[in-house]
PDB file of C-alpha atoms and ligand atoms in Angstrom:
ATOM      1  CA  MET A   1     -45.053-113.281 -39.275  1.00 38.00           C
ATOM      2  CA  GLU A   2     -45.426-112.233 -42.957  1.00 40.00           C
ATOM      3  CA  ASP A   3     -48.803-112.915 -43.237  1.00 47.00           C
ATOM      4  CA  ALA A   4     -50.047-111.775 -39.871  1.00 40.00           C
ATOM      5  CA  ASP A   5     -52.077-109.048 -41.162  1.00 40.00           C
ATOM      6  CA  ASP A   6     -53.507-108.158 -44.844  1.00 42.00           C
ATOM      7  CA  GLY A   7     -55.114-104.769 -43.955  1.00 37.00           C
ATOM      8  CA  ARG A   8     -58.669-105.606 -43.777  1.00 42.00           C
ATOM      9  CA  SER A   9     -59.201-103.632 -40.498  1.00 39.00           C
ATOM     10  CA  VAL A  10     -62.113-101.419 -41.145  1.00 38.00           C
ATOM     11  CA  GLY A  11     -61.867 -98.973 -38.234  1.00 45.00           C
ATOM     12  CA  SER A  12     -63.963 -99.102 -35.071  1.00 51.00           C
ATOM     13  CA  GLY A  13     -67.825 -98.848 -34.769  1.00 67.00           C
ATOM     14  CA  ALA A  14     -69.107-101.448 -32.098  1.00 74.00           C
ATOM     15  CA  ARG A  15     -67.960-100.994 -28.397  1.00 85.00           C
ATOM     16  CA  PRO A  16     -64.617-102.622 -27.648  1.00 90.00           C
ATOM     17  CA  MET A  17     -64.526-106.368 -27.608  1.00 95.00           C
ATOM     18  CA  GLY A  18     -64.262-107.527 -23.727  1.00 95.00           C
ATOM     19  CA  ALA A  19     -61.591-110.112 -22.554  1.00 95.00           C
ATOM     20  CA  LYS A  20     -64.396-112.760 -22.029  1.00 95.00           C
ATOM     21  CA  GLU A  21     -65.729-112.156 -25.450  1.00 96.00           C
ATOM     22  CA  PHE A  22     -62.270-112.776 -26.943  1.00 97.00           C
ATOM     23  CA  GLN A  23     -61.472-115.641 -24.690  1.00 97.00           C
ATOM     24  CA  GLN A  24     -65.021-117.278 -26.089  1.00 97.00           C
ATOM     25  CA  LEU A  25     -64.499-116.332 -29.831  1.00 97.00           C
ATOM     26  CA  SER A  26     -60.537-117.601 -29.866  1.00 97.00           C
ATOM     27  CA  GLU A  27     -61.231-120.808 -28.227  1.00 97.00           C
ATOM     28  CA  PHE A  28     -64.234-121.419 -30.619  1.00 97.00           C
ATOM     29  CA  ILE A  29     -62.026-120.450 -33.737  1.00 97.00           C
ATOM     30  CA  GLN A  30     -58.980-122.668 -32.510  1.00 97.00           C
ATOM     31  CA  ASN A  31     -61.606-125.618 -32.211  1.00 96.00           C
ATOM     32  CA  GLU A  32     -63.150-125.095 -35.464  1.00 96.00           C
ATOM     33  CA  CYS A  33     -60.448-124.393 -37.795  1.00 96.00           C
ATOM     34  CA  GLY A  34     -57.104-124.828 -35.655  1.00 97.00           C
ATOM     35  CA  ILE A  35     -56.187-120.975 -36.028  1.00 96.00           C
ATOM     36  CA  LYS A  36     -54.364-119.818 -32.829  1.00 96.00           C
ATOM     37  CA  LEU A  37     -55.462-116.337 -31.410  1.00 96.00           C
ATOM     38  CA  PRO A  38     -53.079-115.209 -28.650  1.00 96.00           C
ATOM     39  CA  PRO A  39     -54.289-112.166 -26.757  1.00 96.00           C
ATOM     40  CA  ALA A  40     -51.856-110.152 -29.093  1.00 95.00           C
ATOM     41  CA  LYS A  41     -54.218-110.636 -31.939  1.00 95.00           C
ATOM     42  CA  LYS A  42     -57.444-109.302 -30.083  1.00 96.00           C
ATOM     43  CA  THR A  43     -57.283-105.704 -31.774  1.00 95.00           C
ATOM     44  CA  MET A  44     -56.965-107.788 -35.251  1.00 95.00           C
ATOM     45  CA  LEU A  45     -59.872-109.891 -34.439  1.00 96.00           C
ATOM     46  CA  GLU A  46     -61.895-106.886 -33.349  1.00 96.00           C
ATOM     47  CA  ALA A  47     -61.101-104.978 -36.697  1.00 94.00           C
ATOM     48  CA  ARG A  48     -61.729-108.007 -38.701  1.00 94.00           C
ATOM     49  CA  LEU A  49     -65.043-108.634 -37.082  1.00 96.00           C
ATOM     50  CA  GLN A  50     -66.296-105.040 -37.247  1.00 94.00           C
ATOM     51  CA  LYS A  51     -67.914-105.305 -40.673  1.00 92.00           C
ATOM     52  CA  ARG A  52     -69.635-108.751 -39.735  1.00 95.00           C
ATOM     53  CA  LEU A  53     -71.055-106.603 -36.874  1.00 96.00           C
ATOM     54  CA  ARG A  54     -72.357-103.991 -39.085  1.00 95.00           C
ATOM     55  CA  VAL A  55     -73.752-106.023 -41.752  1.00 95.00           C
ATOM     56  CA  LEU A  56     -75.746-107.943 -38.900  1.00 95.00           C
ATOM     57  CA  GLY A  57     -76.646-104.920 -37.150  1.00 95.00           C
ATOM     58  CA  PHE A  58     -75.222-105.389 -33.849  1.00 95.00           C
ATOM     59  CA  HIS A  59     -73.566-102.876 -31.779  1.00 94.00           C
ATOM     60  CA  SER A  60     -71.594-104.864 -29.234  1.00 95.00           C
ATOM     61  CA  PHE A  61     -69.320-108.454 -29.553  1.00 96.00           C
ATOM     62  CA  GLY A  62     -71.593-109.569 -26.798  1.00 96.00           C
ATOM     63  CA  GLU A  63     -74.562-109.376 -29.173  1.00 96.00           C
ATOM     64  CA  TYR A  64     -72.631-111.233 -31.963  1.00 97.00           C
ATOM     65  CA  CYS A  65     -71.249-113.840 -29.382  1.00 97.00           C
ATOM     66  CA  SER A  66     -75.131-114.709 -28.277  1.00 96.00           C
ATOM     67  CA  TYR A  67     -76.155-114.893 -32.124  1.00 97.00           C
ATOM     68  CA  LEU A  68     -73.087-116.763 -33.097  1.00 97.00           C
ATOM     69  CA  PHE A  69     -73.498-119.593 -30.310  1.00 96.00           C
ATOM     70  CA  SER A  70     -77.088-119.840 -30.905  1.00 95.00           C
ATOM     71  CA  SER A  71     -78.139-122.721 -32.870  1.00 90.00           C
ATOM     72  CA  THR A  72     -79.502-120.675 -35.735  1.00 92.00           C
ATOM     73  CA  GLY A  73     -76.488-118.390 -35.724  1.00 92.00           C
ATOM     74  CA  LEU A  74     -73.885-121.100 -35.542  1.00 90.00           C
ATOM     75  CA  GLU A  75     -75.464-122.594 -38.940  1.00 90.00           C
ATOM     76  CA  ALA A  76     -75.583-119.140 -40.588  1.00 92.00           C
ATOM     77  CA  GLU A  77     -72.489-117.537 -39.320  1.00 96.00           C
ATOM     78  CA  LEU A  78     -69.737-120.127 -38.997  1.00 95.00           C
ATOM     79  CA  THR A  79     -68.755-119.885 -42.677  1.00 95.00           C
ATOM     80  CA  GLU A  80     -68.759-116.031 -42.374  1.00 95.00           C
ATOM     81  CA  LEU A  81     -66.740-116.143 -39.274  1.00 97.00           C
ATOM     82  CA  LEU A  82     -63.968-118.561 -40.958  1.00 96.00           C
ATOM     83  CA  ASN A  83     -63.879-116.314 -43.964  1.00 95.00           C
ATOM     84  CA  VAL A  84     -62.960-113.128 -41.825  1.00 94.00           C
ATOM     85  CA  VAL A  85     -60.403-114.781 -39.474  1.00 95.00           C
ATOM     86  CA  THR A  86     -58.267-116.647 -42.073  1.00 95.00           C
ATOM     87  CA  THR A  87     -55.416-114.925 -43.339  1.00 94.00           C
ATOM     88  CA  ASN A  88     -54.918-115.359 -47.216  1.00 96.00           C
ATOM     89  CA  THR A  89     -51.635-113.530 -48.144  1.00 97.00           C
ATOM     90  CA  THR A  90     -50.122-115.307 -51.325  1.00 98.00           C
ATOM     91  CA  HIS A  91     -48.822-114.631 -54.639  1.00 97.00           C
ATOM     92  CA  PHE A  92     -47.770-116.307 -57.849  1.00 98.00           C
ATOM     93  CA  PHE A  93     -44.565-117.894 -57.984  1.00 98.00           C
ATOM     94  CA  ARG A  94     -43.991-117.613 -54.096  1.00 98.00           C
ATOM     95  CA  GLU A  95     -40.865-119.048 -52.638  1.00 98.00           C
ATOM     96  CA  PRO A  96     -39.995-119.799 -56.498  1.00 97.00           C
ATOM     97  CA  LYS A  97     -36.976-121.924 -55.355  1.00 98.00           C
ATOM     98  CA  HIS A  98     -40.036-124.755 -54.560  1.00 98.00           C
ATOM     99  CA  PHE A  99     -41.207-124.597 -58.259  1.00 98.00           C
ATOM    100  CA  ASP A 100     -37.393-124.760 -59.534  1.00 98.00           C
ATOM    101  CA  VAL A 101     -37.174-127.940 -57.455  1.00 98.00           C
ATOM    102  CA  LEU A 102     -40.379-129.290 -58.777  1.00 98.00           C
ATOM    103  CA  GLY A 103     -39.597-128.673 -62.369  1.00 97.00           C
ATOM    104  CA  ALA A 104     -35.948-129.471 -62.460  1.00 96.00           C
ATOM    105  CA  GLU A 105     -35.793-132.415 -60.032  1.00 97.00           C
ATOM    106  CA  VAL A 106     -39.033-133.846 -58.847  1.00 98.00           C
ATOM    107  CA  LEU A 107     -40.831-133.859 -62.226  1.00 98.00           C
ATOM    108  CA  ALA A 108     -37.900-135.138 -64.009  1.00 97.00           C
ATOM    109  CA  ALA A 109     -37.210-137.946 -62.068  1.00 97.00           C
ATOM    110  CA  TRP A 110     -40.735-138.748 -61.859  1.00 98.00           C
ATOM    111  CA  SER A 111     -41.114-138.872 -65.688  1.00 98.00           C
ATOM    112  CA  ALA A 112     -37.810-140.911 -65.918  1.00 97.00           C
ATOM    113  CA  ARG A 113     -39.176-143.610 -63.305  1.00 96.00           C
ATOM    114  CA  THR A 114     -42.853-143.946 -64.256  1.00 97.00           C
ATOM    115  CA  GLY A 115     -42.346-143.369 -68.155  1.00 98.00           C
ATOM    116  CA  ASN A 116     -45.610-140.992 -67.880  1.00 98.00           C
ATOM    117  CA  ARG A 117     -47.658-144.128 -67.786  1.00 97.00           C
ATOM    118  CA  ARG A 118     -50.065-142.798 -65.038  1.00 98.00           C
ATOM    119  CA  GLU A 119     -51.449-138.967 -64.147  1.00 98.00           C
ATOM    120  CA  PHE A 120     -49.225-136.968 -61.822  1.00 98.00           C
ATOM    121  CA  ARG A 121     -51.290-135.471 -59.007  1.00 98.00           C
ATOM    122  CA  ALA A 122     -50.417-132.120 -57.179  1.00 98.00           C
ATOM    123  CA  TRP A 123     -52.464-130.722 -54.090  1.00 98.00           C
ATOM    124  CA  SER A 124     -52.362-127.168 -53.169  1.00 99.00           C
ATOM    125  CA  ALA A 125     -53.375-127.466 -49.802  1.00 98.00           C
ATOM    126  CA  GLY A 126     -54.579-123.942 -47.987  1.00 98.00           C
ATOM    127  CA  CYS A 127     -54.631-122.536 -51.709  1.00 98.00           C
ATOM    128  CA  SER A 128     -56.088-119.108 -50.724  1.00 98.00           C
ATOM    129  CA  THR A 129     -56.940-117.128 -53.660  1.00 98.00           C
ATOM    130  CA  GLY A 130     -55.542-119.586 -56.293  1.00 98.00           C
ATOM    131  CA  GLU A 131     -51.951-118.245 -57.238  1.00 98.00           C
ATOM    132  CA  GLU A 132     -50.193-121.262 -55.980  1.00 98.00           C
ATOM    133  CA  PRO A 133     -52.107-123.778 -57.770  1.00 99.00           C
ATOM    134  CA  TYR A 134     -52.242-121.933 -60.945  1.00 99.00           C
ATOM    135  CA  THR A 135     -48.467-121.633 -60.520  1.00 98.00           C
ATOM    136  CA  LEU A 136     -48.265-125.241 -60.184  1.00 98.00           C
ATOM    137  CA  ALA A 137     -50.365-125.841 -63.356  1.00 98.00           C
ATOM    138  CA  MET A 138     -48.162-123.646 -65.043  1.00 98.00           C
ATOM    139  CA  VAL A 139     -45.102-125.272 -63.985  1.00 98.00           C
ATOM    140  CA  LEU A 140     -46.708-128.668 -65.011  1.00 98.00           C
ATOM    141  CA  LEU A 141     -47.698-127.280 -68.186  1.00 98.00           C
ATOM    142  CA  ALA A 142     -44.085-126.695 -69.066  1.00 98.00           C
ATOM    143  CA  HIS A 143     -43.210-130.081 -68.155  1.00 98.00           C
ATOM    144  CA  GLN A 144     -45.917-131.553 -70.334  1.00 98.00           C
ATOM    145  CA  GLU A 145     -44.437-129.484 -73.195  1.00 97.00           C
ATOM    146  CA  ALA A 146     -40.865-130.939 -72.683  1.00 96.00           C
ATOM    147  CA  SER A 147     -41.937-134.547 -71.904  1.00 97.00           C
ATOM    148  CA  PRO A 148     -44.701-135.830 -74.257  1.00 94.00           C
ATOM    149  CA  GLY A 149     -47.270-138.390 -72.612  1.00 97.00           C
ATOM    150  CA  PHE A 150     -47.231-136.320 -69.233  1.00 98.00           C
ATOM    151  CA  ARG A 151     -50.535-135.836 -67.506  1.00 98.00           C
ATOM    152  CA  PHE A 152     -51.609-134.251 -64.491  1.00 98.00           C
ATOM    153  CA  SER A 153     -53.992-132.868 -62.272  1.00 98.00           C
ATOM    154  CA  VAL A 154     -54.318-130.187 -59.601  1.00 98.00           C
ATOM    155  CA  THR A 155     -56.310-130.227 -56.707  1.00 98.00           C
ATOM    156  CA  ALA A 156     -56.516-127.171 -54.592  1.00 98.00           C
ATOM    157  CA  THR A 157     -58.595-126.792 -51.240  1.00 98.00           C
ATOM    158  CA  ASP A 158     -59.000-124.147 -48.771  1.00 98.00           C
ATOM    159  CA  ILE A 159     -61.547-123.632 -45.527  1.00 97.00           C
ATOM    160  CA  SER A 160     -62.534-120.169 -46.605  1.00 97.00           C
ATOM    161  CA  THR A 161     -65.414-119.846 -49.253  1.00 97.00           C
ATOM    162  CA  ARG A 162     -64.398-116.266 -49.737  1.00 96.00           C
ATOM    163  CA  VAL A 163     -61.024-117.228 -50.992  1.00 98.00           C
ATOM    164  CA  LEU A 164     -62.396-120.100 -52.983  1.00 98.00           C
ATOM    165  CA  GLN A 165     -64.908-117.933 -54.839  1.00 98.00           C
ATOM    166  CA  GLN A 166     -62.163-115.486 -56.192  1.00 98.00           C
ATOM    167  CA  ALA A 167     -59.728-118.187 -57.107  1.00 98.00           C
ATOM    168  CA  VAL A 168     -62.371-119.957 -59.427  1.00 98.00           C
ATOM    169  CA  ARG A 169     -62.787-116.481 -61.091  1.00 98.00           C
ATOM    170  CA  GLY A 170     -58.849-116.331 -61.517  1.00 98.00           C
ATOM    171  CA  VAL A 171     -58.982-112.694 -62.008  1.00 98.00           C
ATOM    172  CA  TYR A 172     -56.282-110.598 -60.336  1.00 98.00           C
ATOM    173  CA  SER A 173     -55.007-106.958 -60.087  1.00 97.00           C
ATOM    174  CA  GLU A 174     -52.208-105.915 -62.377  1.00 96.00           C
ATOM    175  CA  ASP A 175     -49.992-105.248 -59.615  1.00 95.00           C
ATOM    176  CA  LYS A 176     -50.315-108.859 -58.435  1.00 96.00           C
ATOM    177  CA  VAL A 177     -48.474-110.208 -61.721  1.00 97.00           C
ATOM    178  CA  GLU A 178     -46.377-107.145 -62.425  1.00 95.00           C
ATOM    179  CA  ASP A 179     -42.966-108.931 -61.312  1.00 95.00           C
ATOM    180  CA  LEU A 180     -43.761-112.097 -63.268  1.00 97.00           C
ATOM    181  CA  PRO A 181     -41.422-112.511 -66.703  1.00 97.00           C
ATOM    182  CA  GLN A 182     -42.696-111.537 -69.701  1.00 96.00           C
ATOM    183  CA  ALA A 183     -43.054-115.151 -71.071  1.00 97.00           C
ATOM    184  CA  ILE A 184     -45.228-116.340 -68.514  1.00 97.00           C
ATOM    185  CA  MET A 185     -47.609-113.185 -68.851  1.00 97.00           C
ATOM    186  CA  ARG A 186     -47.801-113.570 -72.795  1.00 97.00           C
ATOM    187  CA  LYS A 187     -48.539-117.564 -71.968  1.00 98.00           C
ATOM    188  CA  HIS A 188     -50.626-117.660 -69.318  1.00 98.00           C
ATOM    189  CA  PHE A 189     -52.832-114.221 -68.560  1.00 98.00           C
ATOM    190  CA  MET A 190     -55.198-112.300 -70.664  1.00 97.00           C
ATOM    191  CA  ARG A 191     -55.473-108.556 -69.940  1.00 92.00           C
ATOM    192  CA  SER A 192     -58.839-106.828 -69.425  1.00 85.00           C
ATOM    193  CA  LYS A 193     -60.160-105.169 -72.594  1.00 84.00           C
ATOM    194  CA  ASP A 194     -60.960-102.301 -70.684  1.00 85.00           C
ATOM    195  CA  ARG A 195     -57.462-101.295 -69.724  1.00 84.00           C
ATOM    196  CA  THR A 196     -58.422 -98.740 -66.877  1.00 84.00           C
ATOM    197  CA  ARG A 197     -59.878-101.799 -64.865  1.00 88.00           C
ATOM    198  CA  ARG A 198     -56.280-102.844 -64.526  1.00 93.00           C
ATOM    199  CA  LEU A 199     -57.148-106.376 -64.370  1.00 96.00           C
ATOM    200  CA  VAL A 200     -55.710-109.766 -65.449  1.00 97.00           C
ATOM    201  CA  LYS A 201     -57.377-113.195 -65.916  1.00 97.00           C
ATOM    202  CA  VAL A 202     -55.653-116.519 -66.078  1.00 98.00           C
ATOM    203  CA  ALA A 203     -55.886-118.084 -69.289  1.00 98.00           C
ATOM    204  CA  PRO A 204     -58.341-121.048 -69.638  1.00 98.00           C
ATOM    205  CA  GLU A 205     -55.628-123.419 -70.508  1.00 97.00           C
ATOM    206  CA  VAL A 206     -54.254-123.207 -67.022  1.00 98.00           C
ATOM    207  CA  ARG A 207     -57.663-122.226 -65.000  1.00 98.00           C
ATOM    208  CA  ASN A 208     -59.261-125.583 -66.368  1.00 98.00           C
ATOM    209  CA  ARG A 209     -56.462-127.706 -65.212  1.00 98.00           C
ATOM    210  CA  VAL A 210     -57.242-126.851 -61.221  1.00 98.00           C
ATOM    211  CA  VAL A 211     -60.139-127.989 -59.238  1.00 98.00           C
ATOM    212  CA  PHE A 212     -61.153-126.185 -56.031  1.00 98.00           C
ATOM    213  CA  GLN A 213     -62.890-127.521 -53.262  1.00 98.00           C
ATOM    214  CA  ARG A 214     -63.559-126.711 -49.679  1.00 97.00           C
ATOM    215  CA  LEU A 215     -61.693-128.792 -47.124  1.00 98.00           C
ATOM    216  CA  ASN A 216     -60.910-128.110 -43.308  1.00 97.00           C
ATOM    217  CA  PHE A 217     -57.888-129.838 -42.245  1.00 98.00           C
ATOM    218  CA  MET A 218     -59.577-129.841 -38.612  1.00 97.00           C
ATOM    219  CA  GLU A 219     -62.216-132.327 -40.029  1.00 96.00           C
ATOM    220  CA  GLU A 220     -62.156-135.861 -41.043  1.00 94.00           C
ATOM    221  CA  PHE A 221     -61.482-135.686 -45.074  1.00 94.00           C
ATOM    222  CA  ARG A 222     -60.781-137.941 -47.975  1.00 92.00           C
ATOM    223  CA  LEU A 223     -59.866-136.823 -51.155  1.00 95.00           C
ATOM    224  CA  GLU A 224     -61.213-138.652 -54.403  1.00 93.00           C
ATOM    225  CA  GLY A 225     -58.838-140.537 -56.310  1.00 94.00           C
ATOM    226  CA  GLU A 226     -55.248-141.763 -56.229  1.00 97.00           C
ATOM    227  CA  PRO A 227     -53.051-140.476 -53.501  1.00 98.00           C
ATOM    228  CA  MET A 228     -50.792-137.215 -54.207  1.00 98.00           C
ATOM    229  CA  ASP A 229     -47.278-137.286 -55.812  1.00 98.00           C
ATOM    230  CA  VAL A 230     -46.679-133.950 -54.338  1.00 98.00           C
ATOM    231  CA  VAL A 231     -48.519-131.746 -51.864  1.00 98.00           C
ATOM    232  CA  PHE A 232     -47.917-127.782 -51.259  1.00 99.00           C
ATOM    233  CA  CYS A 233     -48.927-126.852 -47.823  1.00 98.00           C
ATOM    234  CA  ARG A 234     -47.226-123.382 -47.308  1.00 98.00           C
ATOM    235  CA  ASN A 235     -47.778-120.738 -44.971  1.00 98.00           C
ATOM    236  CA  VAL A 236     -50.589-122.540 -43.325  1.00 98.00           C
ATOM    237  CA  LEU A 237     -49.031-124.274 -40.402  1.00 97.00           C
ATOM    238  CA  ILE A 238     -47.770-121.135 -38.989  1.00 96.00           C
ATOM    239  CA  TYR A 239     -51.285-120.284 -37.733  1.00 96.00           C
ATOM    240  CA  PHE A 240     -51.553-123.537 -35.786  1.00 97.00           C
ATOM    241  CA  GLU A 241     -50.241-124.893 -32.357  1.00 96.00           C
ATOM    242  CA  ARG A 242     -47.470-127.560 -32.580  1.00 97.00           C
ATOM    243  CA  ALA A 243     -49.791-130.709 -31.824  1.00 97.00           C
ATOM    244  CA  THR A 244     -52.324-129.323 -34.532  1.00 97.00           C
ATOM    245  CA  GLN A 245     -49.709-128.940 -36.997  1.00 98.00           C
ATOM    246  CA  GLU A 246     -48.461-132.480 -36.444  1.00 98.00           C
ATOM    247  CA  ALA A 247     -51.745-134.023 -36.565  1.00 98.00           C
ATOM    248  CA  ILE A 248     -52.292-132.197 -39.900  1.00 98.00           C
ATOM    249  CA  VAL A 249     -49.426-132.883 -41.643  1.00 98.00           C
ATOM    250  CA  ALA A 250     -50.172-136.678 -40.576  1.00 98.00           C
ATOM    251  CA  LYS A 251     -53.462-136.397 -42.289  1.00 98.00           C
ATOM    252  CA  LEU A 252     -51.729-134.880 -45.533  1.00 98.00           C
ATOM    253  CA  CYS A 253     -49.280-137.702 -45.280  1.00 98.00           C
ATOM    254  CA  ARG A 254     -51.939-140.183 -45.539  1.00 97.00           C
ATOM    255  CA  HIS A 255     -52.911-138.780 -48.851  1.00 98.00           C
ATOM    256  CA  LEU A 256     -49.319-138.608 -50.286  1.00 98.00           C
ATOM    257  CA  ARG A 257     -47.657-141.387 -52.282  1.00 97.00           C
ATOM    258  CA  PRO A 258     -44.901-143.234 -50.752  1.00 97.00           C
ATOM    259  CA  GLY A 259     -41.953-141.526 -52.172  1.00 97.00           C
ATOM    260  CA  GLY A 260     -44.206-138.206 -53.033  1.00 98.00           C
ATOM    261  CA  TRP A 261     -43.017-134.821 -51.902  1.00 98.00           C
ATOM    262  CA  LEU A 262     -44.294-132.264 -49.436  1.00 98.00           C
ATOM    263  CA  PHE A 263     -43.541-128.664 -49.580  1.00 98.00           C
ATOM    264  CA  ILE A 264     -43.946-126.202 -46.594  1.00 98.00           C
ATOM    265  CA  GLY A 265     -43.299-122.477 -46.223  1.00 98.00           C
ATOM    266  CA  HIS A 266     -40.220-121.188 -45.112  1.00 97.00           C
ATOM    267  CA  SER A 267     -41.133-120.111 -41.932  1.00 96.00           C
ATOM    268  CA  GLU A 268     -42.178-123.423 -40.915  1.00 97.00           C
ATOM    269  CA  SER A 269     -40.661-126.466 -39.602  1.00 95.00           C
ATOM    270  CA  LEU A 270     -41.543-130.416 -38.836  1.00 97.00           C
ATOM    271  CA  THR A 271     -38.486-130.809 -36.895  1.00 94.00           C
ATOM    272  CA  GLY A 272     -38.977-133.391 -33.979  1.00 95.00           C
ATOM    273  CA  MET A 273     -42.671-134.557 -35.145  1.00 97.00           C
ATOM    274  CA  ARG A 274     -43.245-138.108 -35.542  1.00 96.00           C
ATOM    275  CA  LEU A 275     -44.308-138.483 -39.352  1.00 97.00           C
ATOM    276  CA  PRO A 276     -43.519-140.663 -42.179  1.00 97.00           C
ATOM    277  CA  LEU A 277     -41.062-138.214 -43.704  1.00 98.00           C
ATOM    278  CA  HIS A 278     -37.560-137.735 -44.555  1.00 96.00           C
ATOM    279  CA  LEU A 279     -36.044-134.198 -45.196  1.00 96.00           C
ATOM    280  CA  HIS A 280     -34.883-133.443 -48.736  1.00 96.00           C
ATOM    281  CA  SER A 281     -33.619-129.896 -47.896  1.00 96.00           C
ATOM    282  CA  PRO A 282     -35.116-127.251 -45.914  1.00 95.00           C
ATOM    283  CA  THR A 283     -38.963-127.188 -46.206  1.00 97.00           C
ATOM    284  CA  ILE A 284     -39.139-129.956 -48.657  1.00 98.00           C
ATOM    285  CA  TYR A 285     -39.786-133.534 -47.748  1.00 98.00           C
ATOM    286  CA  GLN A 286     -40.406-136.902 -49.027  1.00 98.00           C
ATOM    287  CA  ARG A 287     -42.723-139.563 -47.903  1.00 98.00           C
ATOM    288  CA  ARG A 288     -40.992-142.546 -46.707  1.00 95.00           C
ATOM    289  CA  ARG A 289     -41.146-145.592 -48.606  1.00 88.00           C
ATOM    290  CA  GLU A 290     -41.894-148.811 -46.420  1.00 75.00           C
ATOM    291  CA  THR A 291     -40.032-151.894 -47.516  1.00 60.00           C
ATOM    292  CA  GLY A 292     -41.732-153.414 -50.482  1.00 51.00           C
ATOM    293  CA  GLU A 293     -44.295-150.578 -51.035  1.00 51.00           C
ATOM    294  CA  GLU A 294     -45.230-149.768 -54.522  1.00 44.00           C
ATOM    295  CA  THR A 295     -43.820-146.036 -55.327  1.00 42.00           C
ATOM    296  CA  SER A 296     -44.715-145.311 -58.999  1.00 44.00           C
TER     297      SER A 296
HETATM  298  C1  SAM B   1     -51.508-117.309 -45.795  1.00 75.60           C
HETATM  299  S1  SAM B   1     -52.584-118.537 -47.003  1.00 75.60           S
HETATM  300  C2  SAM B   1     -51.311-119.461 -47.744  1.00 75.60           C
HETATM  301  C3  SAM B   1     -51.533-119.644 -49.221  1.00 75.60           C
HETATM  302  C4  SAM B   1     -50.545-120.256 -50.015  1.00 75.60           C
HETATM  303  N1  SAM B   1     -50.476-121.764 -49.423  1.00 75.60           N
HETATM  304  C5  SAM B   1     -49.401-119.459 -50.154  1.00 75.60           C
HETATM  305  O1  SAM B   1     -48.300-120.074 -49.454  1.00 75.60           O
HETATM  306  O2  SAM B   1     -49.280-118.719 -50.713  1.00 75.60           O
HETATM  307  C6  SAM B   1     -53.032-119.477 -45.712  1.00 75.60           C
HETATM  308  C7  SAM B   1     -54.413-120.291 -46.074  1.00 75.60           C
HETATM  309  O3  SAM B   1     -54.750-121.192 -45.209  1.00 75.60           O
HETATM  310  C8  SAM B   1     -56.214-121.462 -45.085  1.00 75.60           C
HETATM  311  N2  SAM B   1     -56.542-122.077 -43.938  1.00 75.60           N
HETATM  312  C9  SAM B   1     -56.464-121.724 -42.613  1.00 75.60           C
HETATM  313  N3  SAM B   1     -56.943-122.564 -41.810  1.00 75.60           N
HETATM  314  C10 SAM B   1     -57.451-123.635 -42.733  1.00 75.60           C
HETATM  315  C11 SAM B   1     -58.031-125.104 -42.162  1.00 75.60           C
HETATM  316  N4  SAM B   1     -58.292-125.240 -40.863  1.00 75.60           N
HETATM  317  N5  SAM B   1     -58.219-125.780 -43.184  1.00 75.60           N
HETATM  318  C12 SAM B   1     -57.854-125.514 -44.515  1.00 75.60           C
HETATM  319  N6  SAM B   1     -57.373-124.321 -44.789  1.00 75.60           N
HETATM  320  C13 SAM B   1     -57.121-123.488 -43.842  1.00 75.60           C
HETATM  321  C14 SAM B   1     -56.442-119.791 -45.060  1.00 75.60           C
HETATM  322  O4  SAM B   1     -57.864-119.902 -45.493  1.00 75.60           O
HETATM  323  C15 SAM B   1     -55.686-119.553 -46.122  1.00 75.60           C
HETATM  324  O5  SAM B   1     -56.069-119.034 -47.152  1.00 75.60           O
END
């Protein structure tokens, strides 16, 4: 799995995690955020939690579990735990074919059908550090230039407050953008004045188009406003069991307009699930239109 480990291992410090603690923690994590942690993930969880143990001054995972499962611990530690267990690998224009289909097919057809009379709404569900929703905003801005009157919004959500903070800043290391075309770089990024820092910042015209918000797919949630025209939920479902995947996609569909589009990651599949979707092409789905249902 490409996203399985993002190198946050910090070496050993506390005593090794016992099987009982791993079971308690993995069951709790799966209930809270859906992420399944089979026994093979024990070393990864142990490595990622070492830093929390150090910060809290614990010497064993037993102490950490006693704290986490106490009423004060739960309130204070849950967000931190979720920040640690989520895997957040992402990059700009990831799986570029999706953005080609969006630009050339979805948006062109949408503008022709609606005459740009209403706002086009996009949702990056599981947005990590912001590269996906900012890419969406760049593609939508390009369409705006070509299609006068086109208006849009981008909503971006994630369970991890750590990645959301990074996403809102919109600051990235230069190596995260080194493969992007020069035209995109010039148009949508600003280089840091101090070149030795090797940082870039997403330009305000793009940053201002994305609204970030914390959202846990495992909870009952409602997004404000009209249903979405397009949902990108990519490289998120791979962490969940099949029944959880189906339940989450059913929730996403409730926020998707009939005829609206759902993009999932290339290693994910919805085959065999009972969902109101039909397959457009691999990893790209459209919400079914019921007879007589409003589509635009
Ligand atoms: C690998 S990243 C995918 C980022 C981006 N969509 C992409 O394809 O590049 C997966 C993201 O899903 C988020 N996630 C995991 N469980 C979640 C949940 N229960 N609710 C909302 N987001 C979740 C993680 O925090 C992480 O940022």
